[in-house]
Amino acid sequence: MADHSHSHSDHHGRDHDHSHVPTVTKENERKILISFFIIFIFMVVEAVGGVISGSLALLADAGHMLTDAIALGLAYVAFRLGRRVADSQRTFGYARFEVIAGLINALTLFGIVAWIVYEAIERFQEPQPVMAGSMFVVAIIGMLVNLFVLWYLTRGDSDHVNVKGAVLHVMGDLLGSVGAIIAAIVIWYTGWTPIDPILSVFVSLLILRSAWSLLRNTLHILLEGAPDNAGAEKISEHLRKTVPGIQSVHHVHVWSLTSGRVLATLQVQPMEGVDVRTVMQQVDHELKTQFKIEHPTIGIDWDGVASCTLEEPSKAAVSHAGHSH
């Protein structure tokens, strides 16, 4: 049995026909960075406004904006680190930084939610005065800031995974601002202050939803889990159905390096008399187009194959099928 292998050693200092990193444009980087500063600055304003007005809903929304700022900051850092060239010690560069930072982000969000819920319980037991006017003004500005950032992020190219993630964060925060506005109006007209902690818990549930999704996704990647659309059984079944000349597919391992970057290794046993190179190229093509696998490493299992059209199978076994640099 022999395995195909490919090396990253020739990835330095020259262009290739594929990229290890999702396309990053200067426009994307600028959008993310400007949005980060806008969100971060207003997060501080909203936190101060929450303390002055006594509004827990504003503080909760500031906590949500902090998650937005973290997400935008991580996206920007991921863009910058993604440019770093891989070396002999880190053959995939710093792609995993985004996942590790995402895990830290998720754990931080759980802490914020716990604090908001604790404060809400305290306020239910001992209601505190809330300055509805100040709360309303700050919440309105927060909504306008979020609407602007949402518009800015969705202009032009917004297909990048980090830009999409940032947009989802800001949309969630927009709901938090609306919640704070509703709480301010209710307190202004009725004086019923419990609406403030009630809506703060609602905002914390939005944060909890984001935190849980982020934690689940990051842990799945760190545990080398296969993406939903590229499980080992799905790949084996698809290749056997679509690529003629395959006797069996086994030892399939699929994992994500980071968000949107999938790698795989597998062994294929070709049938007797087939053109092995053609089979391997078709397998490589299917893995890249059907399952979006960035680096398929295909091994040829020669056991049980009496003959094939390659005179020197050892040469085929050390080249990456369909993979050119």
Short mmCIF file of C-alpha atoms in Angstrom, two decimals, residues 16-126:
data_model
loop_
_atom_site.label_atom_id
_atom_site.label_comp_id
_atom_site.label_asym_id
_atom_site.label_seq_id
_atom_site.Cartn_x
_atom_site.Cartn_y
_atom_site.Cartn_z
CA HIS A 16 0.04 28.85 -6.61
CA ASP A 17 -3.13 27.81 -8.38
CA HIS A 18 -5.07 27.72 -5.14
CA SER A 19 -5.11 29.64 -1.88
CA HIS A 20 -4.86 28.37 1.69
CA VAL A 21 -6.85 31.35 2.91
CA PRO A 22 -10.33 32.65 1.96
CA THR A 23 -10.10 35.69 -0.29
CA VAL A 24 -9.39 38.80 1.73
CA THR A 25 -9.59 42.21 0.11
CA LYS A 26 -8.33 45.55 1.40
CA GLU A 27 -11.95 46.68 1.32
CA ASN A 28 -12.96 43.83 3.65
CA GLU A 29 -10.16 44.66 6.08
CA ARG A 30 -11.05 48.35 6.11
CA LYS A 31 -14.75 47.63 6.63
CA ILE A 32 -14.03 45.32 9.55
CA LEU A 33 -11.54 47.72 11.20
CA ILE A 34 -13.74 50.84 10.88
CA SER A 35 -16.79 48.90 12.13
CA PHE A 36 -14.74 47.65 15.09
CA PHE A 37 -13.79 51.19 16.17
CA ILE A 38 -17.36 52.49 15.78
CA ILE A 39 -18.85 49.60 17.77
CA PHE A 40 -16.13 49.68 20.46
CA ILE A 41 -16.40 53.44 21.04
CA PHE A 42 -20.19 53.34 21.29
CA MET A 43 -20.00 50.25 23.54
CA VAL A 44 -18.09 52.41 26.05
CA VAL A 45 -20.66 55.23 25.63
CA GLU A 46 -23.54 52.81 26.18
CA ALA A 47 -21.92 51.26 29.26
CA VAL A 48 -21.42 54.74 30.79
CA GLY A 49 -25.02 55.63 29.83
CA GLY A 50 -26.25 52.44 31.50
CA VAL A 51 -24.43 53.27 34.74
CA ILE A 52 -25.66 56.92 34.76
CA SER A 53 -29.28 56.08 33.89
CA GLY A 54 -29.35 52.98 36.10
CA SER A 55 -30.52 50.84 33.17
CA LEU A 56 -29.54 47.17 33.21
CA ALA A 57 -30.97 46.81 29.69
CA LEU A 58 -28.43 49.36 28.44
CA LEU A 59 -25.62 47.59 30.29
CA ALA A 60 -26.76 44.28 28.77
CA ASP A 61 -26.80 45.86 25.32
CA ALA A 62 -23.31 47.25 25.98
CA GLY A 63 -22.28 43.68 26.83
CA HIS A 64 -23.74 42.55 23.54
CA MET A 65 -21.86 45.31 21.73
CA LEU A 66 -18.71 44.08 23.45
CA THR A 67 -19.31 40.69 21.81
CA ASP A 68 -19.68 42.50 18.47
CA ALA A 69 -16.42 44.37 19.03
CA ILE A 70 -14.64 41.12 19.96
CA ALA A 71 -16.03 39.39 16.86
CA LEU A 72 -14.94 42.26 14.60
CA GLY A 73 -11.53 42.43 16.28
CA LEU A 74 -11.04 38.68 15.83
CA ALA A 75 -12.06 38.95 12.18
CA TYR A 76 -9.49 41.68 11.60
CA VAL A 77 -6.73 39.81 13.44
CA ALA A 78 -7.62 36.67 11.48
CA PHE A 79 -7.26 38.64 8.25
CA ARG A 80 -3.85 39.94 9.31
CA LEU A 81 -2.54 36.62 10.58
CA GLY A 82 -3.89 34.90 7.48
CA ARG A 83 -1.27 36.81 5.47
CA ARG A 84 1.58 35.31 7.44
CA VAL A 85 3.45 32.77 5.40
CA ALA A 86 3.52 29.19 6.65
CA ASP A 87 6.88 27.96 7.89
CA SER A 88 8.46 24.60 8.68
CA GLN A 89 7.07 24.68 12.23
CA ARG A 90 3.58 25.97 11.37
CA THR A 91 2.82 24.46 7.97
CA PHE A 92 -0.70 25.93 7.97
CA GLY A 93 0.42 29.31 9.27
CA TYR A 94 -1.75 30.83 11.99
CA ALA A 95 -5.15 29.73 10.72
CA ARG A 96 -6.11 28.10 14.03
CA PHE A 97 -5.73 31.40 15.91
CA GLU A 98 -9.25 32.33 14.82
CA VAL A 99 -10.65 29.14 16.39
CA ILE A 100 -8.76 29.51 19.69
CA ALA A 101 -9.77 33.17 19.94
CA GLY A 102 -13.36 32.15 19.18
CA LEU A 103 -13.29 29.70 22.10
CA ILE A 104 -12.04 32.42 24.48
CA ASN A 105 -14.73 34.75 23.10
CA ALA A 106 -17.47 32.17 23.77
CA LEU A 107 -16.35 31.57 27.37
CA THR A 108 -16.26 35.34 27.95
CA LEU A 109 -19.83 35.65 26.67
CA PHE A 110 -21.05 33.02 29.15
CA GLY A 111 -19.51 35.12 31.93
CA ILE A 112 -21.30 38.28 30.70
CA VAL A 113 -24.64 36.43 30.56
CA ALA A 114 -24.19 35.08 34.10
CA TRP A 115 -23.51 38.63 35.38
CA ILE A 116 -26.56 40.11 33.58
CA VAL A 117 -28.90 37.39 34.91
CA TYR A 118 -27.52 37.81 38.46
CA GLU A 119 -28.05 41.59 38.30
CA ALA A 120 -31.56 41.10 36.88
CA ILE A 121 -32.53 38.84 39.79
CA GLU A 122 -31.15 41.43 42.25
CA ARG A 123 -33.25 44.16 40.60
CA PHE A 124 -36.41 42.07 40.66
CA GLN A 125 -35.96 41.68 44.41
CA GLU A 126 -35.00 45.32 44.95
#
